[in-house]
Amino acid sequence: MVPWTTYKSMYDAALNQSGQFWLDAARRVTWTQKPRLACRTRADGWHDWFPDATLNTCHNAVDRHVENGRGGQAALIWHSCATKERQAITYHDLRRRVAGFAGGLRSLGVGQGDRVLIAMPTMIETAIAMLACARIGAVHVVVFSGYAGPELARRIDDVAPKVIMIASCSFQGHSAVPAAPVLNDALATAMHRPQACVIVQRRACTAPLLPGRDHDYHMLEHSTPVGPVTLRSEDPLYILHTSGTTGHAKGIVRDNGGHAVALALSMELIYGCKPGDTFFTTSDLGWVVGHSYGVYAPLLNGCSSVIVEGAPSASLIQALCHEYGVRCLFTTPTQMRLMRQEGRHPSGVILPALARIFVAGEYADPTLLDWARSYFRKPVVNHWWQTETGWSITAHFFGLPECEPTSLMNEIGRPAPGFRPAIAPAFAQHSCGEIVLSLPLPPGCLAGMWKDGGVRVPSTYLDDTGRYYRTFDEGMIDGAHGVHMLGRSDDVIKVAGRRISGVQIEKVIATHPAVHACAVVAVPDDLRGQRPVAYVVPVAGTGCALSSEEIIAQVRQVIGRWVGLRDVRFVRHLPTTISGKIRRRHLTAC
């Protein structure tokens, strides 16, 4: 139970008695060695949370619930939109399967600190692999299964995994897409070679096992089970890549202890969920929402988690909510637009167990939120967070007894405990500007960036003073701590909640021999939130033909179809500043 009755009392406690606040929050987690110190500054200037404590995240997410009598409760409930398969496993079965696969990874030589790259769609086996890594102290690196070979190769070289895991196929709509050719293409390009590859065979499309390299997942799952190892709070749990202004994928590192404390607190404080409740997120496990609220947070809290492969229809979401008594639904504005477009029940739906709905990942306009409230007849709220933060920077707090101010319901909420947003010093004379966060960031945020085989200070996120974390989002902060978002201040495009840098797409287009220059900008999209538009300047006088179809095909081949590029505009020149920088705002206005 949260000890605060109002937002002010909660936020003031986190601000003025930070150490005691987080030590109290840490009681939601089972520790091998309990923390006595909340936060410590590292030698490199970044911060570690609960640095004198030890624990195991997998034990907290799985084993302790079996030990506390929840073994028969559903832990994970999975549905495939492509194959219509369903699977539900209890906490007892999850512990057995995770312990077995952890033993399988051990048999392949995987130990503490080794990376395991998991390029798989949202499946029960994906979650088991994540938890098995956590069990033995390996670092999982989940990669979106829709990436093409070259993009997968870049991530392989970045983290140098000891083992790579794939499913034999993923799906685009209802069409099976073999994954082995993508893996082979990536390994032919990558400089790093894993010691082994593991393949989950699916009925829709099996993959041949290459002798000496490939291993069958289900055989490994029947290995001798192993128990959870004791890890330091600051030891890495996972690496998750995100795009940024440089166009290069950045590996965000998450720790064990701070991550567990923050997510356990958020389930109670923000989402108002109790052990035994059912939580449903529509996010792919390859993205941060799938990590935080498809797997870890619900399981840390002793909830049942519903996960789906593919994009569920409005009718399927309703059916799953009804069948499993979902209490909290976490989805994206894009999914809400699909529901509104489908419109099978214009008068709305009745879902007695559903208490509230949360959206994140992209901008949700007030009209959409109002439609959703009318349709579901439940509270529907937006909140703001990033891959880097791992949980909400701002939110609406359904675990507090007080009612949320109506004036904030269409905004992204007020700061979560430990987050101290401010307008960047460069905008000190203005009422709005880039929102920055005072350091240290609270537990659950990035422990650093993966670089050259280790964890490094995330210097690319720091402002010139070194005192603030840059969010690259612009907005306003009112007197009641309410944060009002205006938009991105960099070029990251959010396609249905998935982040892709415009520079990253530009680099692919620029490799075409007939392209002289190009720029990619985001434009609003009624369904997907945003979509990329490419402005291309052809090379003059080469006689080399250039078509929009070629450009689109090239981007799909290198990055993947999910990017959604379908609008290529040929221009004579790009607008630039005196220093030669492209004026992307001018292109967006075209």
Coordinates of C-alpha atoms in Angstrom, one line a residue:
M1 CA 0.0 0.0 0.0
V2 CA 1.3 3.5 -0.9
P3 CA 1.7 5.6 2.3
W4 CA 0.8 8.9 0.6
T5 CA -2.7 10.4 0.3
T6 CA -1.9 13.2 -2.2
Y7 CA 0.4 13.7 -5.1
K8 CA 2.1 16.6 -3.3
S9 CA 3.0 14.4 -0.2
M10 CA 4.4 11.7 -2.5
Y11 CA 6.4 14.0 -4.7
D12 CA 7.7 16.1 -1.8
A13 CA 8.9 12.9 0.0
A14 CA 10.8 11.8 -3.1
L15 CA 12.3 15.3 -3.5
N16 CA 13.2 16.1 0.1
Q17 CA 13.9 12.7 1.6
S18 CA 15.2 11.0 -1.5
G19 CA 17.3 8.3 0.2
Q20 CA 14.7 7.2 2.6
F21 CA 12.0 7.3 0.0
W22 CA 13.8 4.9 -2.3
L23 CA 14.9 2.6 0.6
D24 CA 11.2 2.4 1.5
A25 CA 10.3 1.7 -2.1
A26 CA 12.9 -1.1 -2.2
R27 CA 10.9 -3.1 0.3
R28 CA 8.7 -4.2 -2.6
V29 CA 11.7 -6.3 -3.8
T30 CA 13.2 -9.5 -2.3
W31 CA 16.9 -9.0 -1.8
T32 CA 19.7 -11.4 -1.0
Q33 CA 21.5 -8.5 0.8
K34 CA 19.2 -5.6 1.6
P35 CA 20.2 -2.1 0.7
R36 CA 21.4 0.3 3.3
L37 CA 22.4 3.0 0.8
A38 CA 20.0 4.3 -1.9
C39 CA 22.3 6.1 -4.4
R40 CA 26.0 6.4 -4.9
T41 CA 28.0 8.5 -7.5
R42 CA 30.2 6.3 -9.6
A43 CA 33.9 7.1 -10.4
D44 CA 32.8 8.1 -13.9
G45 CA 30.2 10.6 -12.6
W46 CA 27.0 8.6 -13.3
H47 CA 25.0 7.0 -10.5
D48 CA 24.3 3.5 -9.1
W49 CA 21.2 2.7 -7.2
F50 CA 21.3 0.4 -4.1
P51 CA 25.0 -0.2 -4.6
D52 CA 25.5 -2.3 -1.4
A53 CA 22.7 -4.7 -2.2
T54 CA 22.3 -8.0 -4.1
L55 CA 19.4 -9.8 -5.7
N56 CA 18.2 -11.7 -8.7
T57 CA 15.5 -10.2 -11.0
C58 CA 14.3 -13.6 -12.2
H59 CA 13.7 -14.8 -8.6
N60 CA 11.7 -11.6 -8.0
A61 CA 9.6 -12.0 -11.1
V62 CA 9.0 -15.8 -10.9
D63 CA 10.3 -17.9 -8.0
R64 CA 9.1 -15.8 -5.1
H65 CA 5.5 -15.9 -6.4
V66 CA 5.6 -19.7 -6.5
E67 CA 7.1 -19.7 -3.0
N68 CA 4.4 -17.4 -1.8
G69 CA 1.5 -19.5 -3.1
R70 CA 0.9 -18.1 -6.5
G71 CA 2.2 -21.1 -8.4
G72 CA -1.2 -21.9 -9.9
Q73 CA -1.9 -18.4 -11.1
A74 CA -1.4 -17.5 -14.8
A75 CA 1.8 -15.7 -15.3
L76 CA 1.9 -15.2 -19.1
I77 CA -1.0 -15.4 -21.5
W78 CA -0.1 -15.3 -25.2
H79 CA -2.1 -14.9 -28.4
S80 CA -0.8 -14.8 -32.0
C81 CA -2.8 -12.6 -34.3
A82 CA -1.2 -14.5 -37.3
T83 CA -1.7 -18.1 -36.3
K84 CA -4.6 -17.8 -33.8
E85 CA -2.6 -19.9 -31.4
R86 CA -3.0 -19.3 -27.6
Q87 CA -0.9 -20.3 -24.7
A88 CA -1.1 -19.6 -21.0
I89 CA 1.4 -20.7 -18.4
T90 CA 1.3 -20.5 -14.7
Y91 CA 4.0 -19.2 -12.4
H92 CA 4.9 -22.8 -11.5
D93 CA 5.3 -23.8 -15.2
L94 CA 7.2 -20.6 -16.0
R95 CA 9.7 -21.3 -13.2
R96 CA 10.2 -24.8 -14.5
R97 CA 10.7 -23.7 -18.1
V98 CA 12.9 -20.7 -17.3
A99 CA 15.1 -22.8 -15.0
G100 CA 15.4 -25.5 -17.7
F101 CA 16.4 -23.1 -20.5
A102 CA 18.8 -21.3 -18.2
G103 CA 20.5 -24.7 -17.8
G104 CA 20.5 -24.9 -21.6
L105 CA 22.2 -21.6 -21.9
R106 CA 24.8 -22.7 -19.3
S107 CA 25.5 -25.8 -21.4
L108 CA 26.3 -23.5 -24.3
G109 CA 28.9 -21.7 -22.2
V110 CA 26.8 -18.6 -21.3
G111 CA 27.7 -17.1 -18.0
Q112 CA 27.4 -13.9 -16.0
G113 CA 27.9 -10.8 -18.1
D114 CA 27.7 -12.7 -21.5
R115 CA 25.3 -11.2 -24.0
V116 CA 22.5 -13.2 -25.6
L117 CA 20.9 -11.6 -28.6
I118 CA 17.2 -12.5 -29.0
A119 CA 15.8 -11.6 -32.4
M120 CA 12.3 -13.1 -32.0
P121 CA 8.7 -12.0 -32.2
T122 CA 6.5 -11.7 -29.2
M123 CA 6.2 -15.3 -27.9
I124 CA 6.2 -17.1 -24.6
E125 CA 9.6 -18.4 -25.5
T126 CA 10.9 -14.8 -25.9
A127 CA 9.9 -14.0 -22.4
I128 CA 11.4 -17.3 -21.1
A129 CA 14.7 -16.5 -22.8
M130 CA 14.8 -13.0 -21.2
L131 CA 14.1 -14.4 -17.8
A132 CA 16.6 -17.3 -18.2
C133 CA 19.3 -14.7 -19.0
A134 CA 18.3 -12.8 -15.9
R135 CA 18.5 -16.0 -13.9
I136 CA 22.1 -16.7 -14.6
G137 CA 23.3 -13.1 -14.9
A138 CA 23.6 -13.0 -18.7
V139 CA 22.6 -9.8 -20.4
H140 CA 19.8 -10.2 -22.9
V141 CA 19.6 -8.0 -26.0
V142 CA 16.1 -8.3 -27.5
V143 CA 16.0 -7.1 -31.1
F144 CA 12.9 -6.4 -33.1
S145 CA 12.3 -9.4 -35.3
G146 CA 11.3 -7.3 -38.4
Y147 CA 14.9 -6.0 -38.9
A148 CA 16.7 -6.9 -42.2
G149 CA 20.1 -8.6 -42.2
P150 CA 22.3 -5.5 -42.3
E151 CA 20.5 -3.9 -39.3
L152 CA 20.7 -7.1 -37.3
A153 CA 24.4 -7.3 -38.2
R154 CA 25.0 -3.9 -36.7
R155 CA 23.5 -4.9 -33.4
I156 CA 25.5 -8.2 -33.4
D157 CA 28.7 -6.3 -33.8
D158 CA 27.7 -3.8 -31.1
V159 CA 27.1 -6.3 -28.3
A160 CA 29.2 -9.3 -29.4
P161 CA 26.7 -11.9 -28.2
K162 CA 27.9 -15.4 -27.2
V163 CA 24.5 -16.8 -28.3
I164 CA 21.9 -15.6 -30.9
M165 CA 18.3 -16.8 -30.7
I166 CA 15.7 -16.6 -33.4
A167 CA 12.3 -18.2 -34.1
S168 CA 12.2 -20.1 -37.4
C169 CA 9.8 -17.5 -38.7
S170 CA 7.9 -14.3 -37.9
F171 CA 4.8 -12.9 -39.6
Q172 CA 3.9 -10.0 -41.7
G173 CA 0.1 -10.0 -41.4
H174 CA -0.7 -13.7 -41.9
S175 CA 2.3 -14.4 -44.1
A176 CA 5.1 -16.4 -42.6
V177 CA 8.6 -14.8 -43.1
P178 CA 11.5 -17.3 -42.7
A179 CA 14.0 -15.9 -40.2
A180 CA 17.0 -18.2 -41.0
P181 CA 17.9 -16.3 -44.2
V182 CA 18.0 -13.0 -42.3
L183 CA 20.2 -14.5 -39.7
N184 CA 22.6 -16.0 -42.3
D185 CA 22.7 -12.7 -44.1
A186 CA 23.5 -10.8 -40.9
L187 CA 26.3 -13.3 -39.9
A188 CA 27.8 -13.0 -43.4
T189 CA 28.0 -9.3 -42.9
A190 CA 28.9 -9.0 -39.2
M191 CA 32.5 -9.1 -37.9
H192 CA 31.5 -10.9 -34.7
R193 CA 30.8 -14.7 -34.7
P194 CA 28.6 -16.1 -31.9
Q195 CA 29.6 -19.5 -30.3
A196 CA 26.1 -20.8 -31.0
C197 CA 22.7 -20.1 -32.4
V198 CA 19.4 -21.3 -30.9
I199 CA 16.2 -21.7 -33.0
V200 CA 12.6 -22.0 -31.8
Q201 CA 10.9 -24.1 -34.5
R202 CA 7.4 -23.0 -35.4
R203 CA 4.8 -25.1 -37.2
A204 CA 4.2 -22.5 -39.9
C205 CA 7.8 -22.6 -41.1
T206 CA 10.7 -24.7 -39.8
A207 CA 14.4 -23.9 -40.2
P208 CA 17.2 -26.3 -41.0
L209 CA 19.8 -26.6 -38.2
L210 CA 23.3 -26.1 -39.3
P211 CA 25.6 -28.7 -37.7
G212 CA 28.1 -27.2 -35.2
R213 CA 26.2 -23.9 -35.0
D214 CA 22.5 -24.3 -34.4
H215 CA 20.6 -25.8 -31.4
D216 CA 17.0 -26.6 -31.0
Y217 CA 15.4 -24.4 -28.3
H218 CA 13.0 -27.0 -27.0
M219 CA 15.8 -29.5 -26.5
L220 CA 17.7 -27.0 -24.5
E221 CA 14.7 -26.2 -22.4
H222 CA 14.8 -29.7 -21.1
S223 CA 18.3 -29.3 -19.7
T224 CA 19.2 -29.7 -16.0
P225 CA 17.5 -26.7 -14.3
V226 CA 19.6 -24.1 -12.6
G227 CA 18.7 -21.7 -9.8
P228 CA 19.0 -17.9 -9.7
V229 CA 22.4 -16.5 -9.1
T230 CA 23.1 -13.6 -6.8
L231 CA 23.9 -10.4 -8.6
R232 CA 24.9 -6.9 -7.5
S233 CA 22.2 -4.3 -7.9
E234 CA 24.2 -2.4 -10.5
D235 CA 25.0 -5.4 -12.6
P236 CA 23.5 -5.1 -16.1
L237 CA 20.1 -6.8 -16.7
Y238 CA 19.7 -6.0 -20.4
I239 CA 20.7 -3.9 -23.4
L240 CA 18.1 -2.3 -25.6
H241 CA 18.9 -0.3 -28.7
T242 CA 17.2 3.0 -29.5
S243 CA 17.8 5.4 -32.3
G244 CA 18.9 9.0 -32.0
T245 CA 20.1 12.1 -33.8
T246 CA 23.4 10.5 -34.9
G247 CA 21.5 7.8 -36.9
H248 CA 23.4 5.0 -35.0
A249 CA 21.6 2.6 -32.7
K250 CA 22.5 3.2 -29.1
G251 CA 22.6 0.4 -26.6
I252 CA 20.8 1.5 -23.4
V253 CA 21.9 -0.5 -20.4
R254 CA 19.5 -1.3 -17.6
D255 CA 20.6 -2.5 -14.1
N256 CA 19.0 -5.1 -11.9
G257 CA 18.2 -3.5 -8.6
G258 CA 17.0 0.0 -9.6
H259 CA 15.0 -1.5 -12.5
A260 CA 13.1 -3.9 -10.2
V261 CA 12.4 -1.3 -7.6
A262 CA 11.1 1.3 -10.1
L263 CA 8.8 -1.1 -12.0
A264 CA 7.4 -2.6 -8.8
L265 CA 6.6 0.8 -7.5
S266 CA 5.1 1.9 -10.8
M267 CA 2.6 -1.0 -10.9
E268 CA 1.1 0.1 -7.6
L269 CA 1.5 3.9 -7.8
I270 CA 0.8 4.7 -11.5
Y271 CA -1.3 1.8 -12.8
G272 CA -3.1 1.0 -9.5
C273 CA -2.5 -2.8 -10.0
K274 CA -2.4 -5.4 -7.2
P275 CA -1.0 -8.9 -7.2
G276 CA -3.4 -11.2 -9.1
D277 CA -4.6 -8.5 -11.4
T278 CA -4.3 -9.0 -15.2
F279 CA -2.3 -6.5 -17.2
F280 CA -2.4 -6.3 -21.0
T281 CA 0.1 -4.5 -23.2
T282 CA -0.2 -4.6 -26.9
S283 CA 3.5 -3.7 -27.4
D284 CA 6.1 -5.9 -29.2
L285 CA 8.7 -7.4 -26.8
G286 CA 11.4 -5.9 -29.0
W287 CA 10.5 -2.4 -27.7
V288 CA 10.8 -0.9 -24.3
V289 CA 7.1 -1.1 -23.4
G290 CA 7.2 -4.8 -24.0
H291 CA 10.2 -5.2 -21.8
S292 CA 8.9 -3.1 -18.9
Y293 CA 5.2 -3.8 -19.0
G294 CA 4.8 -7.0 -21.1
V295 CA 7.3 -9.0 -19.0
Y296 CA 9.0 -7.4 -16.0
A297 CA 6.6 -5.1 -14.2
P298 CA 3.6 -7.4 -14.2
L299 CA 5.6 -10.4 -13.1
L300 CA 7.5 -8.4 -10.4
N301 CA 4.1 -7.4 -9.1
G302 CA 2.6 -10.9 -9.2
C303 CA 0.2 -10.1 -11.9
S304 CA -0.9 -12.0 -15.0
S305 CA 0.4 -10.5 -18.2
V306 CA -1.3 -10.7 -21.6
I307 CA 1.0 -10.4 -24.6
V308 CA 0.2 -10.6 -28.3
E309 CA 2.1 -11.3 -31.5
G310 CA 1.2 -8.9 -34.2
A311 CA -1.3 -6.0 -34.3
P312 CA -4.5 -7.0 -32.5
S313 CA -7.8 -5.8 -33.9
A314 CA -10.3 -3.8 -31.8
S315 CA -12.5 -6.9 -31.5
L316 CA -9.6 -9.1 -30.4
I317 CA -8.5 -6.6 -27.7
Q318 CA -12.0 -6.5 -26.4
A319 CA -12.3 -10.3 -26.5
L320 CA -9.0 -10.8 -24.6
C321 CA -9.9 -8.1 -22.1
H322 CA -13.3 -9.9 -21.5
E323 CA -11.9 -13.4 -21.4
Y324 CA -9.1 -12.8 -19.0
G325 CA -10.6 -10.1 -16.9
V326 CA -8.0 -7.5 -17.8
R327 CA -7.8 -4.7 -15.3
C328 CA -5.3 -2.4 -17.0
L329 CA -4.8 -2.0 -20.8
F330 CA -1.6 -0.4 -22.1
T331 CA -1.6 0.5 -25.8
T332 CA -0.6 3.1 -28.3
P333 CA -2.4 5.9 -30.0
T334 CA -2.0 4.1 -33.3
Q335 CA -3.9 1.1 -31.8
M336 CA -6.6 3.5 -30.6
R337 CA -6.9 4.9 -34.1
L338 CA -7.3 1.3 -35.5
M339 CA -10.1 0.7 -33.0
R340 CA -11.8 3.9 -34.0
Q341 CA -11.4 3.0 -37.7
E342 CA -12.8 -0.5 -37.1
G343 CA -15.9 0.9 -35.3
R344 CA -17.8 -2.4 -35.0
H345 CA -19.5 -1.2 -31.8
P346 CA -20.3 2.5 -32.4
S347 CA -22.1 2.8 -29.0
G348 CA -19.0 1.5 -27.2
V349 CA -18.2 -1.7 -25.3
I350 CA -18.8 -3.0 -21.8
L351 CA -15.8 -4.6 -20.0
P352 CA -16.6 -4.8 -16.3
A353 CA -13.2 -5.9 -15.1
L354 CA -11.3 -3.2 -17.1
A355 CA -10.5 -0.3 -14.7
R356 CA -8.4 2.0 -16.9
I357 CA -6.4 2.4 -20.1
F358 CA -3.0 3.9 -20.7
V359 CA -1.4 5.1 -23.9
A360 CA 2.2 6.0 -24.7
G361 CA 4.8 6.0 -27.4
E362 CA 3.6 8.9 -29.5
Y363 CA 1.4 11.9 -29.4
A364 CA -2.3 11.2 -28.5
D365 CA -4.5 14.1 -29.4
P366 CA -7.4 15.1 -27.1
T367 CA -10.0 14.1 -29.7
L368 CA -8.7 10.6 -29.8
L369 CA -8.6 10.3 -26.0
D370 CA -12.1 11.7 -25.7
W371 CA -13.3 9.1 -28.2
A372 CA -11.6 6.3 -26.3
R373 CA -13.2 7.4 -23.0
S374 CA -16.6 7.4 -24.6
Y375 CA -16.0 4.1 -26.3
F376 CA -14.7 2.2 -23.3
R377 CA -16.5 4.2 -20.6
K378 CA -13.3 4.1 -18.6
P379 CA -10.5 6.5 -17.7
V380 CA -8.1 6.8 -20.7
V381 CA -4.8 8.7 -20.0
N382 CA -1.6 9.5 -21.8
H383 CA 1.8 9.4 -20.1
W384 CA 5.4 10.2 -21.2
W385 CA 8.5 8.1 -21.0
Q386 CA 11.4 6.9 -23.2
T387 CA 13.4 3.8 -23.9
E388 CA 16.1 5.5 -21.9
T389 CA 14.0 6.0 -18.7
G390 CA 12.4 2.6 -18.7
W391 CA 9.2 3.9 -17.0
S392 CA 7.1 7.0 -16.8
I393 CA 8.7 10.4 -16.5
T394 CA 5.2 11.9 -16.1
A395 CA 2.0 10.0 -15.4
H396 CA -1.4 10.0 -13.8
F397 CA -1.3 8.2 -10.4
F398 CA -4.1 5.8 -9.9
G399 CA -2.5 4.3 -6.8
L400 CA -3.1 7.6 -4.9
P401 CA -6.4 8.1 -3.0
E402 CA -6.8 11.6 -4.4
C403 CA -8.6 12.2 -7.7
E404 CA -6.5 13.5 -10.7
P405 CA -7.3 17.1 -11.7
T406 CA -9.6 17.1 -14.7
S407 CA -7.4 19.8 -16.3
L408 CA -4.5 17.3 -16.6
M409 CA -6.4 14.4 -18.1
N410 CA -5.6 15.3 -21.7
E411 CA -2.0 16.1 -20.8
I412 CA 0.9 13.7 -20.1
G413 CA 0.6 14.1 -16.4
R414 CA 2.9 15.2 -13.5
P415 CA 6.4 14.0 -12.7
A416 CA 6.8 10.5 -11.3
P417 CA 8.9 10.3 -8.1
G418 CA 12.6 11.1 -8.6
F419 CA 12.1 12.9 -11.9
R420 CA 12.8 16.6 -11.7
P421 CA 11.9 18.2 -15.1
A422 CA 12.8 21.7 -16.0
I423 CA 13.0 23.9 -19.0
A424 CA 16.6 23.9 -20.4
P425 CA 18.8 26.8 -19.3
A426 CA 19.1 27.9 -22.9
F427 CA 15.3 28.6 -22.9
A428 CA 15.4 30.4 -19.5
Q429 CA 13.7 33.5 -20.8
H430 CA 10.9 31.6 -22.4
S431 CA 7.8 29.8 -21.0
C432 CA 8.5 26.7 -23.1
G433 CA 11.5 24.9 -24.5
E434 CA 13.4 21.6 -24.3
I435 CA 12.6 19.7 -21.2
V436 CA 15.6 18.5 -19.3
L437 CA 15.8 16.3 -16.2
S438 CA 18.0 17.1 -13.2
L439 CA 20.6 14.5 -12.3
P440 CA 20.7 12.0 -10.8
L441 CA 17.8 10.2 -12.6
P442 CA 15.7 7.9 -10.4
P443 CA 16.0 4.2 -10.3
G444 CA 14.9 2.3 -13.4
C445 CA 16.6 4.7 -15.8
L446 CA 19.5 3.9 -18.0
A447 CA 22.6 2.8 -16.1
G448 CA 24.7 4.0 -19.0
M449 CA 25.3 3.2 -22.7
W450 CA 26.9 0.1 -24.1
K451 CA 30.1 1.0 -25.9
D452 CA 33.3 -1.0 -26.7
G453 CA 32.2 -3.9 -24.5
G454 CA 31.3 -2.0 -21.4
V455 CA 28.9 0.5 -19.7
R456 CA 29.8 4.1 -20.4
V457 CA 28.4 7.4 -19.2
P458 CA 25.6 8.5 -21.6
S459 CA 27.3 11.7 -22.5
T460 CA 25.3 12.2 -25.6
Y461 CA 22.3 12.8 -23.4
L462 CA 23.9 15.4 -21.1
D463 CA 23.6 19.2 -21.6
D464 CA 26.6 21.5 -21.7
T465 CA 26.6 21.9 -17.9
G466 CA 26.7 18.2 -17.2
R467 CA 23.9 18.7 -14.7
Y468 CA 20.9 17.7 -16.8
Y469 CA 19.7 14.8 -18.9
R470 CA 18.3 16.0 -22.3
T471 CA 15.0 14.5 -23.3
F472 CA 15.0 16.2 -26.8
D473 CA 11.3 16.9 -26.2
E474 CA 9.9 20.4 -26.1
G475 CA 7.1 21.5 -23.8
M476 CA 5.9 23.6 -20.9
I477 CA 5.6 23.0 -17.1
D478 CA 2.8 24.7 -15.3
G479 CA 2.5 25.7 -11.6
A480 CA 0.8 22.5 -10.7
H481 CA 3.8 20.4 -12.0
G482 CA 1.7 19.5 -15.1
V483 CA 3.9 18.9 -18.2
H484 CA 2.5 19.9 -21.6
M485 CA 4.3 18.4 -24.6
L486 CA 4.8 20.4 -27.8
G487 CA 7.0 18.0 -29.8
R488 CA 10.4 16.5 -30.5
S489 CA 13.4 18.8 -30.8
D490 CA 15.5 16.2 -32.8
D491 CA 14.7 14.2 -35.9
V492 CA 13.5 10.9 -34.4
I493 CA 10.4 9.6 -36.1
K494 CA 7.9 7.5 -34.2
V495 CA 6.1 5.1 -36.5
A496 CA 3.3 3.4 -34.6
G497 CA 5.3 4.0 -31.4
R498 CA 8.5 2.6 -32.8
R499 CA 11.5 5.0 -33.0
I500 CA 13.6 5.5 -36.1
S501 CA 16.1 8.2 -36.8
G502 CA 15.6 10.2 -40.1
V503 CA 19.3 10.2 -40.4
Q504 CA 19.4 6.4 -40.3
I505 CA 17.0 6.2 -43.2
E506 CA 18.9 8.9 -45.1
K507 CA 22.1 6.9 -44.8
V508 CA 20.4 4.0 -46.6
I509 CA 19.0 6.2 -49.4
A510 CA 22.3 7.9 -49.9
T511 CA 24.0 4.7 -50.9
H512 CA 22.0 4.6 -54.2
P513 CA 24.4 5.7 -57.0
A514 CA 21.8 8.1 -58.5
V515 CA 21.1 10.0 -55.2
H516 CA 22.9 13.3 -54.8
A517 CA 21.4 14.4 -51.5
C518 CA 18.4 13.5 -49.4
A519 CA 16.5 14.4 -46.2
V520 CA 13.9 12.4 -44.3
V521 CA 11.3 14.2 -42.2
A522 CA 8.2 13.1 -40.2
V523 CA 4.7 14.0 -41.2
P524 CA 1.5 13.3 -39.3
D525 CA -0.3 10.1 -40.2
D526 CA -3.9 9.4 -39.1
L527 CA -3.2 5.8 -38.4
R528 CA 0.4 5.4 -37.4
G529 CA 1.0 8.7 -35.7
Q530 CA 3.9 9.7 -37.9
R531 CA 5.4 8.4 -41.2
P532 CA 8.6 9.3 -43.0
V533 CA 8.8 11.3 -46.2
A534 CA 12.0 11.3 -48.2
Y535 CA 13.1 14.3 -50.2
V536 CA 15.7 13.2 -52.8
V537 CA 17.9 15.2 -55.1
P538 CA 19.0 13.0 -58.0
V539 CA 22.4 13.1 -59.5
A540 CA 22.3 15.2 -62.6
G541 CA 23.6 14.0 -66.0
T542 CA 24.7 10.5 -65.0
G543 CA 22.1 8.7 -67.1
C544 CA 21.3 6.5 -64.1
A545 CA 17.6 6.1 -63.7
L546 CA 16.0 6.7 -60.3
S547 CA 12.5 5.8 -59.1
S548 CA 10.7 6.0 -55.8
E549 CA 10.1 2.2 -56.0
E550 CA 13.9 1.6 -55.9
I551 CA 14.3 3.9 -52.9
I552 CA 11.5 2.3 -51.0
A553 CA 12.7 -1.2 -51.7
Q554 CA 16.2 -0.3 -50.6
V555 CA 15.0 1.0 -47.2
R556 CA 12.9 -2.1 -46.7
Q557 CA 15.8 -4.4 -47.5
V558 CA 18.3 -2.8 -45.2
I559 CA 16.1 -1.7 -42.3
G560 CA 12.7 -3.4 -42.7
R561 CA 9.2 -2.9 -44.0
W562 CA 8.0 -1.6 -40.6
V563 CA 9.6 1.8 -41.3
G564 CA 6.6 2.6 -43.6
L565 CA 8.4 4.7 -46.2
R566 CA 6.1 5.1 -49.2
D567 CA 6.4 8.8 -50.1
V568 CA 9.5 9.8 -52.0
R569 CA 9.6 13.3 -53.4
F570 CA 12.2 14.3 -56.0
V571 CA 13.4 17.9 -55.7
R572 CA 16.1 20.0 -57.4
H573 CA 17.7 21.0 -54.1
L574 CA 17.2 20.9 -50.3
P575 CA 16.8 24.1 -48.3
T576 CA 19.9 24.7 -46.2
T577 CA 21.3 27.2 -43.7
I578 CA 24.4 29.3 -44.5
S579 CA 26.5 26.6 -42.8
G580 CA 25.0 23.9 -45.0
K581 CA 22.6 22.3 -42.6
I582 CA 19.4 21.1 -44.0
R583 CA 16.3 23.0 -42.9
R584 CA 14.1 20.1 -42.1
R585 CA 11.4 22.3 -40.7
H586 CA 11.0 23.9 -44.2
L587 CA 10.6 20.4 -45.7
T588 CA 7.9 19.5 -43.1
A589 CA 6.0 22.6 -44.1
C590 CA 6.0 21.6 -47.8

